Amino acid sequence: KAGVTQTPRYLIKTRGQQVTLSCSPISGHRSVSWYQQTPGQGLQFLFEYFSETQRNKGNFPGRFSGRQFSNSRSEMNVSTLELGDSALYLCASSLRLAGALYEQYFGPGTRLTVT
Amino acid sequence: AQKITQTQPGMFVQEKEAVTLDCTYDTSDPSYGLFWYKQPSSGEMIFLIYQGSYDQQNATEGRYSLNFQKARKSANLVISASQLGDSAMYFCAMREANFGNEKLTFGTGTRLTIIP
């Protein structure tokens, strides 16, 4: 079974620009979560999508948004990029069945550099 | 609020020795899951092992085992017979079951270096 895929793997953007990152979950997984990893703040939860709806959101400004498509693929968008948005963005997928806790499987990440 | 604490920023271990990575947690939710992930320098987070709060037995997965002490709120990862390929960052994470929340809260991680 194929794992979680993320594109692109590396990205360099300029301050003020916007960026879209893509994530394809493991086949059959309907939940996609996004995380930001930086040396200073560590791993922080951005948001989770399930059945095309945002279910949970972390403490990030509105510049960070996302969506999920009917095939469970998800995109994350960051508008008006700031230097502090430079990070590794990780996507994770899970089964997400009610009443059970399932592990999340992560993709290889997208490393975003803002200059 | 849920919290994960990993007090060992870095560890050096001789190859073939066993190693214990510490993790303590704090939550008021009676139902939760504890997870360990490995992150090599490539960046990908690799799932290692899972322990549910109601599981009676400690979880094991090959060379990995989780020493779960619920009363002490600790969930230490034990790697037996360490290998050079075990050198990586290791993260402990927790997820509360209430409200169908998929959010994982991570600790700050432990950088493990295996010495030949």
Short mmCIF file of C-alpha atoms in Angstrom, two decimals:
data_model
loop_
_atom_site.label_atom_id
_atom_site.label_comp_id
_atom_site.label_asym_id
_atom_site.label_seq_id
_atom_site.Cartn_x
_atom_site.Cartn_y
_atom_site.Cartn_z
CA LYS A 1 0.00 0.00 0.00
CA ALA A 2 1.40 3.40 -0.94
CA GLY A 3 2.21 5.78 1.87
CA VAL A 4 1.31 9.41 2.34
CA THR A 5 2.68 11.58 -0.44
CA GLN A 6 3.38 15.29 -0.32
CA THR A 7 4.24 17.66 -3.12
CA PRO A 8 6.36 19.57 -3.64
CA ARG A 9 9.17 18.34 -1.40
CA TYR A 10 11.03 21.63 -1.42
CA LEU A 11 9.86 25.16 -2.06
CA ILE A 12 11.46 28.59 -1.96
CA LYS A 13 9.16 31.61 -1.85
CA THR A 14 9.48 35.32 -1.25
CA ARG A 15 7.82 37.27 1.55
CA GLY A 16 4.33 38.35 0.64
CA GLN A 17 3.73 35.52 -1.80
CA GLN A 18 1.32 32.67 -1.25
CA VAL A 19 1.94 28.94 -1.43
CA THR A 20 -0.12 25.79 -1.83
CA LEU A 21 1.04 22.42 -0.55
CA SER A 22 -0.56 19.13 -1.48
CA CYS A 23 -1.05 15.89 0.42
CA SER A 24 -2.41 12.53 -0.74
CA PRO A 25 -3.34 10.20 2.13
CA ILE A 26 -2.98 6.46 2.32
CA SER A 27 -5.73 4.74 0.35
CA GLY A 28 -8.80 4.33 2.56
CA HIS A 29 -7.76 7.00 5.04
CA ARG A 30 -10.25 9.84 5.19
CA SER A 31 -8.61 12.04 7.81
CA VAL A 32 -5.75 14.36 6.90
CA SER A 33 -3.93 16.48 9.48
CA TRP A 34 -1.29 19.11 8.90
CA TYR A 35 1.60 20.03 11.17
CA GLN A 36 4.28 22.69 11.12
CA GLN A 37 7.75 21.85 12.41
CA THR A 38 10.28 24.55 13.24
CA PRO A 39 13.44 24.46 15.37
CA GLY A 40 11.98 27.05 17.74
CA GLN A 41 8.39 25.87 18.16
CA GLY A 42 8.75 22.17 17.46
CA LEU A 43 5.83 20.27 16.00
CA GLN A 44 2.57 22.15 16.05
CA PHE A 45 -0.86 21.07 14.85
CA LEU A 46 -2.34 23.23 12.11
CA PHE A 47 -5.68 21.61 11.25
CA GLU A 48 -7.45 18.40 10.41
CA TYR A 49 -9.84 17.59 7.59
CA PHE A 50 -12.27 14.72 7.48
CA SER A 51 -14.95 14.16 4.86
CA GLU A 52 -14.07 17.49 3.24
CA THR A 53 -14.74 19.39 6.47
CA GLN A 54 -12.29 21.03 8.82
CA ARG A 55 -12.77 19.26 12.15
CA ASN A 56 -10.05 20.82 14.31
CA LYS A 57 -7.80 23.84 14.05
CA GLY A 58 -4.63 24.76 15.86
CA ASN A 59 -3.56 28.18 17.02
CA PHE A 60 -2.43 29.68 13.72
CA PRO A 61 -3.46 32.91 11.99
CA GLY A 62 -6.06 32.97 9.27
CA ARG A 63 -3.32 33.13 6.63
CA PHE A 64 -3.12 29.38 7.03
CA SER A 65 -6.00 27.56 5.41
CA GLY A 66 -6.75 24.26 3.86
CA ARG A 67 -9.28 22.12 2.13
CA GLN A 68 -10.00 18.51 1.37
CA PHE A 69 -11.38 17.01 -1.80
CA SER A 70 -13.82 14.17 -2.26
CA ASN A 71 -10.94 11.74 -2.87
CA SER A 72 -9.49 12.73 0.55
CA ARG A 73 -6.55 14.58 -0.96
CA SER A 74 -5.84 17.78 0.91
CA GLU A 75 -4.22 21.08 0.17
CA MET A 76 -2.82 23.64 2.54
CA ASN A 77 -2.48 27.29 1.61
CA VAL A 78 -0.45 30.01 3.25
CA SER A 79 -1.06 33.55 2.07
CA THR A 80 1.12 36.63 2.55
CA LEU A 81 4.15 34.58 3.51
CA GLU A 82 6.36 35.75 6.35
CA LEU A 83 9.95 34.76 7.15
CA GLY A 84 8.67 32.88 10.19
CA ASP A 85 6.63 30.57 7.97
CA SER A 86 9.84 28.83 6.92
CA ALA A 87 9.36 25.31 8.21
CA LEU A 88 8.85 21.66 7.43
CA TYR A 89 5.16 21.08 6.79
CA LEU A 90 4.07 17.55 7.52
CA CYS A 91 0.85 15.92 6.48
CA ALA A 92 -0.55 12.85 8.23
CA SER A 93 -3.44 10.55 7.46
CA SER A 94 -5.42 8.17 9.62
CA LEU A 95 -8.52 6.00 9.53
CA ARG A 96 -10.41 8.13 12.05
CA LEU A 97 -13.22 5.83 13.10
CA ALA A 98 -15.49 6.91 15.92
CA GLY A 99 -14.67 5.45 19.30
CA ALA A 100 -11.17 4.38 18.37
CA LEU A 101 -7.74 5.90 18.35
CA TYR A 102 -5.71 5.13 15.27
CA GLU A 103 -2.14 6.03 14.55
CA GLN A 104 -1.38 8.78 12.10
CA TYR A 105 1.00 8.06 9.24
CA PHE A 106 3.10 10.93 8.03
CA GLY A 107 4.32 11.94 4.62
CA PRO A 108 7.90 13.03 3.86
CA GLY A 109 7.05 16.69 4.35
CA THR A 110 7.42 19.86 2.32
CA ARG A 111 10.31 22.06 3.31
CA LEU A 112 9.31 25.68 2.74
CA THR A 113 11.88 28.44 2.78
CA VAL A 114 10.69 32.04 2.75
CA THR A 115 13.27 34.67 1.75
CA ALA B 1 -4.45 21.14 28.49
CA GLN B 2 -2.55 18.12 27.31
CA LYS B 3 1.22 18.23 27.56
CA ILE B 4 4.13 15.97 26.69
CA THR B 5 7.56 16.25 28.30
CA GLN B 6 10.76 14.69 27.00
CA THR B 7 13.62 15.60 29.30
CA GLN B 8 16.51 14.11 27.32
CA PRO B 9 17.56 16.45 24.49
CA GLY B 10 20.25 14.03 23.35
CA MET B 11 21.54 10.56 24.08
CA PHE B 12 24.60 8.60 22.97
CA VAL B 13 24.37 4.81 23.12
CA GLN B 14 26.76 2.05 22.14
CA GLU B 15 25.58 -0.18 19.31
CA LYS B 16 23.76 -3.35 20.48
CA GLU B 17 22.91 -1.85 23.87
CA ALA B 18 19.34 -1.23 24.96
CA VAL B 19 18.17 2.35 25.32
CA THR B 20 15.25 3.96 27.14
CA LEU B 21 13.81 7.27 25.98
CA ASP B 22 11.75 9.07 28.60
CA CYS B 23 8.32 10.58 28.12
CA THR B 24 5.86 11.94 30.67
CA TYR B 25 2.46 13.32 29.87
CA ASP B 26 -0.34 15.27 31.44
CA THR B 27 -4.01 15.06 30.58
CA SER B 28 -7.35 15.15 32.33
CA ASP B 29 -8.99 12.98 29.69
CA PRO B 30 -9.39 9.36 30.89
CA SER B 31 -9.20 8.10 27.31
CA TYR B 32 -6.08 8.87 25.31
CA GLY B 33 -3.42 7.35 23.14
CA LEU B 34 0.34 7.62 23.35
CA PHE B 35 2.51 7.35 20.27
CA TRP B 36 6.20 7.27 19.48
CA TYR B 37 7.61 8.48 16.18
CA LYS B 38 11.10 8.37 14.71
CA GLN B 39 12.33 11.18 12.52
CA PRO B 40 15.54 10.52 10.57
CA SER B 41 17.46 13.39 9.03
CA SER B 42 15.32 13.04 5.89
CA GLY B 43 12.43 14.56 7.84
CA GLU B 44 9.75 11.92 7.52
CA MET B 45 7.98 10.93 10.74
CA ILE B 46 7.90 7.16 11.08
CA PHE B 47 5.29 5.62 13.38
CA LEU B 48 6.86 3.17 15.84
CA ILE B 49 4.42 2.14 18.53
CA TYR B 50 1.08 2.97 20.14
CA GLN B 51 -0.34 2.53 23.66
CA GLY B 52 -3.95 3.15 24.59
CA SER B 53 -4.81 4.43 28.05
CA TYR B 54 -7.03 1.41 28.73
CA ASP B 55 -4.58 -1.18 27.41
CA GLN B 56 -3.60 -3.59 30.17
CA GLN B 57 -0.43 -4.80 28.51
CA ASN B 58 2.58 -2.76 27.46
CA ALA B 59 2.77 -2.40 23.69
CA THR B 60 5.57 -4.11 21.77
CA GLU B 61 6.58 -3.91 18.11
CA GLY B 62 9.68 -5.87 17.24
CA ARG B 63 12.65 -4.21 18.97
CA TYR B 64 10.43 -1.45 20.33
CA SER B 65 8.45 -1.66 23.53
CA LEU B 66 6.59 0.95 25.49
CA ASN B 67 6.96 0.99 29.26
CA PHE B 68 3.57 2.41 30.24
CA GLN B 69 3.14 3.47 33.86
CA LYS B 70 -0.27 5.08 34.03
CA ALA B 71 -0.16 6.20 37.65
CA ARG B 72 3.13 7.99 37.03
CA LYS B 73 1.89 9.28 33.64
CA SER B 74 4.96 8.00 31.87
CA ALA B 75 5.33 6.22 28.54
CA ASN B 76 8.97 5.44 27.98
CA LEU B 77 10.19 3.91 24.73
CA VAL B 78 12.62 1.03 25.03
CA ILE B 79 14.73 0.01 22.04
CA SER B 80 16.46 -3.30 22.48
CA ALA B 81 19.74 -4.17 20.75
CA SER B 82 20.24 -0.75 19.18
CA GLN B 83 21.49 -0.46 15.62
CA LEU B 84 23.29 2.30 13.74
CA GLY B 85 20.08 2.93 11.78
CA ASP B 86 18.33 3.87 15.01
CA SER B 87 20.17 7.20 15.06
CA ALA B 88 17.41 9.80 14.67
CA MET B 89 15.11 12.16 16.54
CA TYR B 90 12.43 10.43 18.58
CA PHE B 91 9.15 12.10 19.46
CA CYS B 92 6.57 11.10 22.00
CA ALA B 93 3.04 12.26 21.21
CA MET B 94 -0.41 12.06 22.74
CA ARG B 95 -3.93 12.30 21.45
CA GLU B 96 -7.04 12.64 23.58
CA ALA B 97 -10.04 10.62 22.49
CA ASN B 98 -12.75 13.07 23.43
CA PHE B 99 -14.58 14.94 20.70
CA GLY B 100 -12.97 12.87 17.97
CA ASN B 101 -9.94 15.10 18.12
CA GLU B 102 -7.20 13.98 15.77
CA LYS B 103 -4.72 16.53 17.09
CA LEU B 104 -1.40 15.05 18.17
CA THR B 105 0.54 16.95 20.82
CA PHE B 106 4.26 16.30 20.54
CA GLY B 107 7.13 16.52 22.95
CA THR B 108 10.33 18.35 22.09
CA GLY B 109 12.06 15.16 21.06
CA THR B 110 15.24 13.26 21.93
CA ARG B 111 18.12 13.03 19.49
CA LEU B 112 19.52 9.50 19.71
CA THR B 113 22.99 8.76 18.37
CA ILE B 114 24.19 5.17 18.17
CA ILE B 115 27.95 4.79 18.44
CA PRO B 116 29.63 1.91 16.57
#
